[in-house]
Coordinates of C-alpha atoms and ligand atoms in Angstrom, one line a residue:
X30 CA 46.4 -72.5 -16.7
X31 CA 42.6 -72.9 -17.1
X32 CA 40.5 -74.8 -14.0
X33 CA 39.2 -77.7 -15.4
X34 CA 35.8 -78.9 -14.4
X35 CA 34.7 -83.2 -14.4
X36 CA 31.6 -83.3 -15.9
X37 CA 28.7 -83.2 -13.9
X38 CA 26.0 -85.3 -13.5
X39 CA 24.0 -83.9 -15.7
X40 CA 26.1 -83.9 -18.6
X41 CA 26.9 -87.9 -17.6
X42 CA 23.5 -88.5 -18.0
X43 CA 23.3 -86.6 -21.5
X44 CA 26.5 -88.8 -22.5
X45 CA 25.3 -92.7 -21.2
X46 CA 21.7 -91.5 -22.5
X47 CA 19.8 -94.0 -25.4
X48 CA 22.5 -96.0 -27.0
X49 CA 25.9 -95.0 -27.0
X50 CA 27.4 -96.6 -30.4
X51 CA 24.5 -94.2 -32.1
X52 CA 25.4 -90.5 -33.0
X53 CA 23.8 -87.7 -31.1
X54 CA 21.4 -85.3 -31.6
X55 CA 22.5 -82.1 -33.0
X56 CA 21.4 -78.8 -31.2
X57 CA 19.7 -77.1 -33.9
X58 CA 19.3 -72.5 -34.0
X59 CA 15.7 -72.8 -34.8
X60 CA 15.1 -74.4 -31.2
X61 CA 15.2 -71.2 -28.9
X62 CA 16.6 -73.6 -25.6
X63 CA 18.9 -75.5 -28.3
X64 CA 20.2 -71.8 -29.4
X65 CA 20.5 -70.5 -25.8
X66 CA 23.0 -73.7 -25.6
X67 CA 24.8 -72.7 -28.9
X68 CA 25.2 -69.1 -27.7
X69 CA 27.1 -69.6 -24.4
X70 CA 30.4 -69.3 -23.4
X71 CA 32.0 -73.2 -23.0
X72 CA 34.0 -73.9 -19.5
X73 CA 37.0 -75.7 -19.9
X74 CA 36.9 -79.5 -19.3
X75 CA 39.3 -82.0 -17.3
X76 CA 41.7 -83.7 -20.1
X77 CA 42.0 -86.7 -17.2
X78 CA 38.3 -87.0 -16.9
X79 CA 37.9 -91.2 -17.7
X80 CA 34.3 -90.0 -19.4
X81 CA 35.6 -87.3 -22.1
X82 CA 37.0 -90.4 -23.9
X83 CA 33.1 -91.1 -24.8
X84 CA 32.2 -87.6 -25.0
X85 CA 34.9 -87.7 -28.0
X86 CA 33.8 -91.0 -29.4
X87 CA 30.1 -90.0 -29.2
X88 CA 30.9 -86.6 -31.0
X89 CA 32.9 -88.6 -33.8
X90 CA 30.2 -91.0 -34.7
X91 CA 28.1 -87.4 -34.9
X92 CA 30.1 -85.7 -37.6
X93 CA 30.8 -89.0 -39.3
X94 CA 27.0 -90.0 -39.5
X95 CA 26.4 -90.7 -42.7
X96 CA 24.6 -87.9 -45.3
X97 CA 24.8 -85.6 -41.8
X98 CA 28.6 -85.5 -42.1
X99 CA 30.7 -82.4 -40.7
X100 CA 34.1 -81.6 -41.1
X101 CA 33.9 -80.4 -37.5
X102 CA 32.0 -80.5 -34.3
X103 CA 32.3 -78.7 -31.1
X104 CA 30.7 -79.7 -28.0
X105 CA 28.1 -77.5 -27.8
X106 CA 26.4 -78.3 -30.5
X107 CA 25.7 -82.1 -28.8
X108 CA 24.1 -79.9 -25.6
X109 CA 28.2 -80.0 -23.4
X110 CA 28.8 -76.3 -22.8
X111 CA 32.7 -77.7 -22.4
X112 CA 35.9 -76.6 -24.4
X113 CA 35.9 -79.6 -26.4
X114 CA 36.2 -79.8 -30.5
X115 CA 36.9 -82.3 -33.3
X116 CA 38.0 -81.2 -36.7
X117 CA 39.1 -82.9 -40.2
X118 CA 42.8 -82.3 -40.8
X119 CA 42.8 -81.6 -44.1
X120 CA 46.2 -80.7 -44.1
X121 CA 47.2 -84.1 -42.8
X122 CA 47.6 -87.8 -44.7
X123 CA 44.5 -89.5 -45.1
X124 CA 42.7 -86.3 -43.5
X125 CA 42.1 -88.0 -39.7
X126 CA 39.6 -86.2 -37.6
X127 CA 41.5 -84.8 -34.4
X128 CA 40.1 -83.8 -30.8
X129 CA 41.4 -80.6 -29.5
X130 CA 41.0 -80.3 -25.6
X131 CA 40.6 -76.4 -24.0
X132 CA 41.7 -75.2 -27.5
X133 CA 43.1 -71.3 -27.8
X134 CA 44.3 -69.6 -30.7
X135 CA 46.9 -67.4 -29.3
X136 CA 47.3 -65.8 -32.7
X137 CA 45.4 -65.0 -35.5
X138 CA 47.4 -63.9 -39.3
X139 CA 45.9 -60.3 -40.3
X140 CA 46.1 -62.0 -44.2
X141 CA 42.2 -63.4 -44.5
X142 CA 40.8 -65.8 -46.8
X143 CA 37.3 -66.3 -47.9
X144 CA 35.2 -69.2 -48.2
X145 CA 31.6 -71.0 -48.2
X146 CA 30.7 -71.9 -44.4
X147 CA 28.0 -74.0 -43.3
X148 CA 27.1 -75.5 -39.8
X149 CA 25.4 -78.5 -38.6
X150 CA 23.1 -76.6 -36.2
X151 CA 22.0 -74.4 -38.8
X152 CA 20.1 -75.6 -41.3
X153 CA 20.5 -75.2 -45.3
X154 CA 22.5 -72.0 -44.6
X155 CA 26.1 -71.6 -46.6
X156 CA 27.7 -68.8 -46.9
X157 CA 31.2 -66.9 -47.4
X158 CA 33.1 -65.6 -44.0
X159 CA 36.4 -63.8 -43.7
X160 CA 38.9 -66.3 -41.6
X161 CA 42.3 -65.9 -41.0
X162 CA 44.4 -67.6 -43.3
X163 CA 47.0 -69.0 -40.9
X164 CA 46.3 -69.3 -36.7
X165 CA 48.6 -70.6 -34.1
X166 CA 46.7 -72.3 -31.2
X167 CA 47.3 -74.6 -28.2
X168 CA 45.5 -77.5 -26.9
X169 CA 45.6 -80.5 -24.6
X170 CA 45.2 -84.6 -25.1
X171 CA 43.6 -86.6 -22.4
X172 CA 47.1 -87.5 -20.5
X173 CA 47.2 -83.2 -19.5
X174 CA 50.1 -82.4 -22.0
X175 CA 49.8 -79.2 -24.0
X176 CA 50.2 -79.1 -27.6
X177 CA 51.2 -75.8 -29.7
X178 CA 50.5 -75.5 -33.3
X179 CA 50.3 -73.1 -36.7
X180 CA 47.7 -74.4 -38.7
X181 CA 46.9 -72.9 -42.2
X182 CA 44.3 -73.0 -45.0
X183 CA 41.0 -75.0 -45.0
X184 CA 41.7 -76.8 -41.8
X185 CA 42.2 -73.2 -40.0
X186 CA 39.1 -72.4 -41.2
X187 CA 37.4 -75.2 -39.7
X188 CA 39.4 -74.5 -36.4
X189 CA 37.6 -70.9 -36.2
X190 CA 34.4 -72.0 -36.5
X191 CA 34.5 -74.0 -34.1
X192 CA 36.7 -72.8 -31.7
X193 CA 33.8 -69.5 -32.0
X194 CA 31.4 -72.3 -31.4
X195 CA 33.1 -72.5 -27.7
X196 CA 32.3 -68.5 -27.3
X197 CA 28.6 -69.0 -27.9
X198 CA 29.4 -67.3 -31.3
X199 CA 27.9 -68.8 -35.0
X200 CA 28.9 -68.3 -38.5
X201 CA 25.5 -66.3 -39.1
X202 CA 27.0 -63.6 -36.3
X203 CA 30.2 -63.6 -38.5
X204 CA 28.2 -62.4 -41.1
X205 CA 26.3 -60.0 -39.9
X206 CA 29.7 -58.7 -38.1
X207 CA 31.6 -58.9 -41.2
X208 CA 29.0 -57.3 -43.4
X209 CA 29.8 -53.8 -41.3
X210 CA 33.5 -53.9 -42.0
X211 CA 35.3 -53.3 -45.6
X212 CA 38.0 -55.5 -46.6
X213 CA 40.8 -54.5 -49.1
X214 CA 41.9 -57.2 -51.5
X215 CA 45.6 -58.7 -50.7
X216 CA 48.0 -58.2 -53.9
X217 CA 50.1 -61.6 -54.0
X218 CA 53.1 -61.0 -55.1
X219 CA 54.4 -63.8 -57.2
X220 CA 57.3 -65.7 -55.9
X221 CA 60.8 -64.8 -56.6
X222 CA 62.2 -67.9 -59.2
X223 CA 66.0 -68.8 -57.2
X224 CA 68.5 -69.5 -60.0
X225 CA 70.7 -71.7 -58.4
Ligands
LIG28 ZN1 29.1 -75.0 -36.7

């Protein structure tokens, strides 16, 4: 079980700051005390905490702000060092965006894929990581219960990222990480046709 913290005063002023229907302002790399933010380790948060219901509203309006528009946000990147993130289920109906509350991914599938990345706190920067193809994680909702789930394809991807957001870690380190490594190419085999 991971302690959960409430949020402090600090971060309640951060949250009820300017006007709360807007989006927020999105830490940006280029900022050196925005970056120090982005690069720390997240503490988990308390699912019954009355004011993460805001936190999550606030952080849905971000990446759902018009020509600014994510497919995922995590905390951090709105200034909460907290194990918080929202993601686009593209693997659902009509694609909701879902919170995932002191998210771990308890496995990772050795089978990677490759695609184009980019990151709201990084400016003009998209590039191809390695991700796991398929990740099995577990997470909470705001009543305390714990969720398990395998998650594949482009919505795994997004999981990653941002779940490596809560570890202080960015795309741009997977890259430079990945670029010292050598990866074989996967043969598919083509699916056996049943005759039935
Ligand atoms: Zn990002």
């Amino acid at each position: 079980m991971i302690a959960s913290q409430l949020l402090t005063q600090d971060e309640l002023a951060l949250l009820f700051e300017g006007d709360q229907n807007q989006p927020m302002y999105v830490y940006q790399d280029t900022v050196p005390a925005e970056l120090q933010v982005l690069k720390n380790n997240c503490v988990a948060i308390d699912p019954r905490d009355e004011n993460v219901k805001m936190l999550i509203a606030r952080m849905y309006k971000t990446v759902t702000d018009g020509d600014r528009a994510g497919v995922g946000i995590a905390a951090p990147q709105v200034g909460f060092n907290r194990r918080l993130f929202l993601v686009k289920r593209f693997d659902k109906a009509n694609e909701p965006f879902e919170f995932f509350l002191n998210p771990q991914i308890i496995w990772y599938s050795s089978l990677l894929q490759q695609g184009e990345e980019g990151c709201l706190s990084i400016e003009n920067r998209y590039e191809a990581v390695y991700r796991s193809m398929t990740i099995q994680l577990t997470y909470f909702d705001l009543e305390g219960n714990q969720y398990q789930e395998v998650v594949e394809g482009y919505t795994a991807v997004i999981m990653q990222h941002e779940y490596d957001h809560l570890n202080g870690i960015l795309f741009t380190d997977r890259i430079v990480e990945q670029a010292q490594r050598e990866y074989e190419d996967a043969t598919i085999e083509t699916p056996l046709v049943y005759e039935v």
